[in-house]
């Protein structure tokens, strides 16, 4: 392990028990390292286990096996009981979901939402405006409730709320999937800027290779719960070695795209 590793996942494994006596291995021996201030993408088709890994990182799913280390310490597999310990744990890793509408309190204005997060973590409440500024929300949005904001603005608010905690790692699970392409681009640019300004490390989960290509240095390709390929994003997404990564790339519509290539790549698996 290198000394600048901020977050490491070692052999994370999760099996879901299904009705009857069947089991489903949603994640198997998932292992990776994220550097301080780095950005790691997790890609794969729907059902490949990406969300399961993201949820294990934040502690919403307890791994059957494996270990998560952050800043050299093992992360408790379960949420601790005491408030102090819970808050300290929340400051290690924060998560942004696909649909912030569900995780934002509908009664709170954007300002109140950020202030509540700052207060909970004993941080300076005068930072509300700075945090909203940082995600490009102005005075009008500050006084708005979630339903009065657009999808892109809600996602900006969810990101600001996560940053209020000053986390070491931000995990984003399909965080731009529900947004229009032009809004996606704005949020991706914002994430790049935030990473540069704050040094927060990103785990960026997406089924969309183009999105991952823009915001990550390293990428991990998952298929059926396993990592089939991992390495620098540039290398993996321009010269993939694994047939599954090749299939994913062949499936992305673009200039000179031929659906027949994707069909052939699938048949070759
Ligand atoms: P992805 O995010 O890549 O779409 P998920 O991690 O959500 O994949 O799911 C991986 C697999 O695990 C899927 O087959 C899914 O149906 C299954 N799964 C996910 N969560 C649960 C659960 N709570 N109970 C049972 N099966 C689950
Ligand atoms: Mg998912």
PDB file of C-alpha atoms in Angstrom, residues 51-194:
ATOM      1  CA  UNK A  51     -24.435   0.695  -5.725  1.00  0.00           C
ATOM      2  CA  UNK A  52     -23.721  -2.202  -3.381  1.00  0.00           C
ATOM      3  CA  UNK A  53     -20.055  -1.150  -3.283  1.00  0.00           C
ATOM      4  CA  UNK A  54     -20.965   2.527  -2.784  1.00  0.00           C
ATOM      5  CA  UNK A  55     -23.307   1.613   0.067  1.00  0.00           C
ATOM      6  CA  UNK A  56     -20.662  -0.521   1.723  1.00  0.00           C
ATOM      7  CA  UNK A  57     -18.238   2.422   1.577  1.00  0.00           C
ATOM      8  CA  UNK A  58     -20.618   4.761   3.395  1.00  0.00           C
ATOM      9  CA  UNK A  59     -21.895   2.084   5.754  1.00  0.00           C
ATOM     10  CA  UNK A  60     -25.448   1.641   4.483  1.00  0.00           C
ATOM     11  CA  UNK A  61     -24.668  -1.992   3.674  1.00  0.00           C
ATOM     12  CA  UNK A  62     -22.476  -4.131   5.927  1.00  0.00           C
ATOM     13  CA  UNK A  63     -19.993  -6.255   3.960  1.00  0.00           C
ATOM     14  CA  UNK A  64     -19.960 -10.008   4.615  1.00  0.00           C
ATOM     15  CA  UNK A  65     -16.237  -9.882   4.217  1.00  0.00           C
ATOM     16  CA  UNK A  66     -13.507  -7.393   3.546  1.00  0.00           C
ATOM     17  CA  UNK A  67     -12.232  -4.191   5.025  1.00  0.00           C
ATOM     18  CA  UNK A  68     -12.399  -0.461   4.380  1.00  0.00           C
ATOM     19  CA  UNK A  69      -9.517   1.687   5.575  1.00  0.00           C
ATOM     20  CA  UNK A  70      -9.465   5.435   5.602  1.00  0.00           C
ATOM     21  CA  UNK A  71      -6.382   7.518   6.384  1.00  0.00           C
ATOM     22  CA  UNK A  72      -4.659   4.382   7.644  1.00  0.00           C
ATOM     23  CA  UNK A  73      -7.424   3.297  10.031  1.00  0.00           C
ATOM     24  CA  UNK A  74      -9.969   0.523   9.623  1.00  0.00           C
ATOM     25  CA  UNK A  75     -13.471   1.919   9.208  1.00  0.00           C
ATOM     26  CA  UNK A  76     -16.007   0.422  11.587  1.00  0.00           C
ATOM     27  CA  UNK A  77     -18.178  -1.992   9.601  1.00  0.00           C
ATOM     28  CA  UNK A  78     -21.292  -0.807  11.456  1.00  0.00           C
ATOM     29  CA  UNK A  79     -22.535   2.629  12.370  1.00  0.00           C
ATOM     30  CA  UNK A  80     -21.338   3.292  15.923  1.00  0.00           C
ATOM     31  CA  UNK A  81     -23.838   4.051  18.697  1.00  0.00           C
ATOM     32  CA  UNK A  82     -22.590   7.278  20.240  1.00  0.00           C
ATOM     33  CA  UNK A  83     -23.431  10.570  18.550  1.00  0.00           C
ATOM     34  CA  UNK A  84     -19.813  11.774  18.519  1.00  0.00           C
ATOM     35  CA  UNK A  85     -18.576   8.595  16.905  1.00  0.00           C
ATOM     36  CA  UNK A  86     -21.403   8.667  14.369  1.00  0.00           C
ATOM     37  CA  UNK A  87     -20.635  12.232  13.363  1.00  0.00           C
ATOM     38  CA  UNK A  88     -16.908  11.543  13.162  1.00  0.00           C
ATOM     39  CA  UNK A  89     -17.653   8.631  10.901  1.00  0.00           C
ATOM     40  CA  UNK A  90     -19.918  10.774   8.707  1.00  0.00           C
ATOM     41  CA  UNK A  91     -17.065  13.228   8.236  1.00  0.00           C
ATOM     42  CA  UNK A  92     -14.922  10.496   6.714  1.00  0.00           C
ATOM     43  CA  UNK A  93     -17.236   9.646   3.826  1.00  0.00           C
ATOM     44  CA  UNK A  94     -20.329  11.457   2.535  1.00  0.00           C
ATOM     45  CA  UNK A  95     -22.684  10.215  -0.153  1.00  0.00           C
ATOM     46  CA  UNK A  96     -24.668  11.978  -2.859  1.00  0.00           C
ATOM     47  CA  UNK A  97     -27.543   9.976  -4.358  1.00  0.00           C
ATOM     48  CA  UNK A  98     -29.132   9.964  -7.793  1.00  0.00           C
ATOM     49  CA  UNK A  99     -32.279  11.662  -6.589  1.00  0.00           C
ATOM     50  CA  UNK A 100     -31.580  14.348  -3.981  1.00  0.00           C
ATOM     51  CA  UNK A 101     -35.315  14.976  -3.732  1.00  0.00           C
ATOM     52  CA  UNK A 102     -35.610  11.939  -1.509  1.00  0.00           C
ATOM     53  CA  UNK A 103     -32.747  12.859   0.816  1.00  0.00           C
ATOM     54  CA  UNK A 104     -33.510  16.579   1.145  1.00  0.00           C
ATOM     55  CA  UNK A 105     -35.995  17.747   3.770  1.00  0.00           C
ATOM     56  CA  UNK A 106     -38.889  19.316   1.798  1.00  0.00           C
ATOM     57  CA  UNK A 107     -39.594  21.828   4.588  1.00  0.00           C
ATOM     58  CA  UNK A 108     -36.116  23.364   4.678  1.00  0.00           C
ATOM     59  CA  UNK A 109     -34.869  26.136   2.422  1.00  0.00           C
ATOM     60  CA  UNK A 110     -31.447  25.619   0.875  1.00  0.00           C
ATOM     61  CA  UNK A 111     -29.885  27.893   3.516  1.00  0.00           C
ATOM     62  CA  UNK A 112     -31.597  26.056   6.373  1.00  0.00           C
ATOM     63  CA  UNK A 113     -30.508  22.734   4.930  1.00  0.00           C
ATOM     64  CA  UNK A 114     -26.838  23.762   4.920  1.00  0.00           C
ATOM     65  CA  UNK A 115     -27.101  25.488   8.311  1.00  0.00           C
ATOM     66  CA  UNK A 116     -28.578  22.336   9.845  1.00  0.00           C
ATOM     67  CA  UNK A 117     -25.681  20.249   8.547  1.00  0.00           C
ATOM     68  CA  UNK A 118     -23.110  22.751   9.832  1.00  0.00           C
ATOM     69  CA  UNK A 119     -24.777  22.917  13.249  1.00  0.00           C
ATOM     70  CA  UNK A 120     -25.013  19.152  13.555  1.00  0.00           C
ATOM     71  CA  UNK A 121     -21.291  18.892  13.017  1.00  0.00           C
ATOM     72  CA  UNK A 122     -20.432  21.844  15.226  1.00  0.00           C
ATOM     73  CA  UNK A 123     -19.091  23.910  12.359  1.00  0.00           C
ATOM     74  CA  UNK A 124     -19.212  27.643  11.787  1.00  0.00           C
ATOM     75  CA  UNK A 125     -22.770  28.467  10.669  1.00  0.00           C
ATOM     76  CA  UNK A 126     -21.634  31.621   8.909  1.00  0.00           C
ATOM     77  CA  UNK A 127     -20.298  29.389   6.125  1.00  0.00           C
ATOM     78  CA  UNK A 128     -23.788  28.858   4.629  1.00  0.00           C
ATOM     79  CA  UNK A 129     -23.357  31.466   1.901  1.00  0.00           C
ATOM     80  CA  UNK A 130     -19.824  30.307   1.021  1.00  0.00           C
ATOM     81  CA  UNK A 131     -21.000  26.730   0.607  1.00  0.00           C
ATOM     82  CA  UNK A 132     -23.952  27.728  -1.577  1.00  0.00           C
ATOM     83  CA  UNK A 133     -21.591  29.951  -3.575  1.00  0.00           C
ATOM     84  CA  UNK A 134     -19.199  27.089  -4.017  1.00  0.00           C
ATOM     85  CA  UNK A 135     -21.881  25.040  -5.781  1.00  0.00           C
ATOM     86  CA  UNK A 136     -23.176  28.014  -7.774  1.00  0.00           C
ATOM     87  CA  UNK A 137     -26.393  28.677  -5.825  1.00  0.00           C
ATOM     88  CA  UNK A 138     -27.200  32.347  -5.293  1.00  0.00           C
ATOM     89  CA  UNK A 139     -29.470  34.406  -3.039  1.00  0.00           C
ATOM     90  CA  UNK A 140     -32.683  33.380  -4.784  1.00  0.00           C
ATOM     91  CA  UNK A 141     -31.957  29.662  -4.466  1.00  0.00           C
ATOM     92  CA  UNK A 142     -30.806  30.105  -0.861  1.00  0.00           C
ATOM     93  CA  UNK A 143     -34.380  30.916   0.169  1.00  0.00           C
ATOM     94  CA  UNK A 144     -35.997  28.187  -1.949  1.00  0.00           C
ATOM     95  CA  UNK A 145     -37.276  24.796  -0.807  1.00  0.00           C
ATOM     96  CA  UNK A 146     -36.348  21.638  -2.751  1.00  0.00           C
ATOM     97  CA  UNK A 147     -39.551  21.605  -4.828  1.00  0.00           C
ATOM     98  CA  UNK A 148     -38.827  25.161  -5.934  1.00  0.00           C
ATOM     99  CA  UNK A 149     -35.424  24.145  -7.309  1.00  0.00           C
ATOM    100  CA  UNK A 150     -34.600  22.459 -10.611  1.00  0.00           C
ATOM    101  CA  UNK A 151     -33.076  18.963 -10.658  1.00  0.00           C
ATOM    102  CA  UNK A 152     -29.612  20.405 -11.256  1.00  0.00           C
ATOM    103  CA  UNK A 153     -30.017  22.924  -8.442  1.00  0.00           C
ATOM    104  CA  UNK A 154     -31.216  20.215  -6.056  1.00  0.00           C
ATOM    105  CA  UNK A 155     -28.154  18.160  -6.866  1.00  0.00           C
ATOM    106  CA  UNK A 156     -25.949  21.221  -6.247  1.00  0.00           C
ATOM    107  CA  UNK A 157     -27.639  21.628  -2.872  1.00  0.00           C
ATOM    108  CA  UNK A 158     -27.077  17.962  -2.007  1.00  0.00           C
ATOM    109  CA  UNK A 159     -23.391  18.371  -2.898  1.00  0.00           C
ATOM    110  CA  UNK A 160     -23.124  21.545  -0.770  1.00  0.00           C
ATOM    111  CA  UNK A 161     -24.732  19.775   2.169  1.00  0.00           C
ATOM    112  CA  UNK A 162     -22.191  16.950   1.883  1.00  0.00           C
ATOM    113  CA  UNK A 163     -19.345  19.453   1.706  1.00  0.00           C
ATOM    114  CA  UNK A 164     -20.647  21.255   4.804  1.00  0.00           C
ATOM    115  CA  UNK A 165     -19.386  18.298   6.789  1.00  0.00           C
ATOM    116  CA  UNK A 166     -15.908  18.718   5.273  1.00  0.00           C
ATOM    117  CA  UNK A 167     -15.619  15.057   4.313  1.00  0.00           C
ATOM    118  CA  UNK A 168     -12.441  13.343   3.180  1.00  0.00           C
ATOM    119  CA  UNK A 169     -14.306  11.362   0.544  1.00  0.00           C
ATOM    120  CA  UNK A 170     -17.455  12.076  -1.443  1.00  0.00           C
ATOM    121  CA  UNK A 171     -19.226   9.069  -2.948  1.00  0.00           C
ATOM    122  CA  UNK A 172     -21.584   9.978  -5.796  1.00  0.00           C
ATOM    123  CA  UNK A 173     -23.920   7.224  -6.988  1.00  0.00           C
ATOM    124  CA  UNK A 174     -25.371   8.024 -10.440  1.00  0.00           C
ATOM    125  CA  UNK A 175     -25.438  11.609  -9.213  1.00  0.00           C
ATOM    126  CA  UNK A 176     -25.928  13.109 -12.670  1.00  0.00           C
ATOM    127  CA  UNK A 177     -27.927  10.265 -14.247  1.00  0.00           C
ATOM    128  CA  UNK A 178     -31.283  12.011 -13.893  1.00  0.00           C
ATOM    129  CA  UNK A 179     -30.093  15.337 -15.291  1.00  0.00           C
ATOM    130  CA  UNK A 180     -30.159  16.750 -18.825  1.00  0.00           C
ATOM    131  CA  UNK A 181     -26.861  16.428 -20.662  1.00  0.00           C
ATOM    132  CA  UNK A 182     -26.053  20.153 -20.484  1.00  0.00           C
ATOM    133  CA  UNK A 183     -26.775  20.226 -16.740  1.00  0.00           C
ATOM    134  CA  UNK A 184     -24.695  17.058 -16.314  1.00  0.00           C
ATOM    135  CA  UNK A 185     -21.747  18.866 -17.848  1.00  0.00           C
ATOM    136  CA  UNK A 186     -22.152  21.777 -15.417  1.00  0.00           C
ATOM    137  CA  UNK A 187     -22.232  19.466 -12.404  1.00  0.00           C
ATOM    138  CA  UNK A 188     -19.196  17.524 -13.626  1.00  0.00           C
ATOM    139  CA  UNK A 189     -17.256  20.753 -14.071  1.00  0.00           C
ATOM    140  CA  UNK A 190     -18.353  21.824 -10.608  1.00  0.00           C
ATOM    141  CA  UNK A 191     -17.103  18.556  -9.107  1.00  0.00           C
ATOM    142  CA  UNK A 192     -13.720  19.068 -10.755  1.00  0.00           C
ATOM    143  CA  UNK A 193     -13.484  22.569  -9.320  1.00  0.00           C
ATOM    144  CA  UNK A 194     -14.538  21.412  -5.855  1.00  0.00           C
TER     145      UNK A 194
END
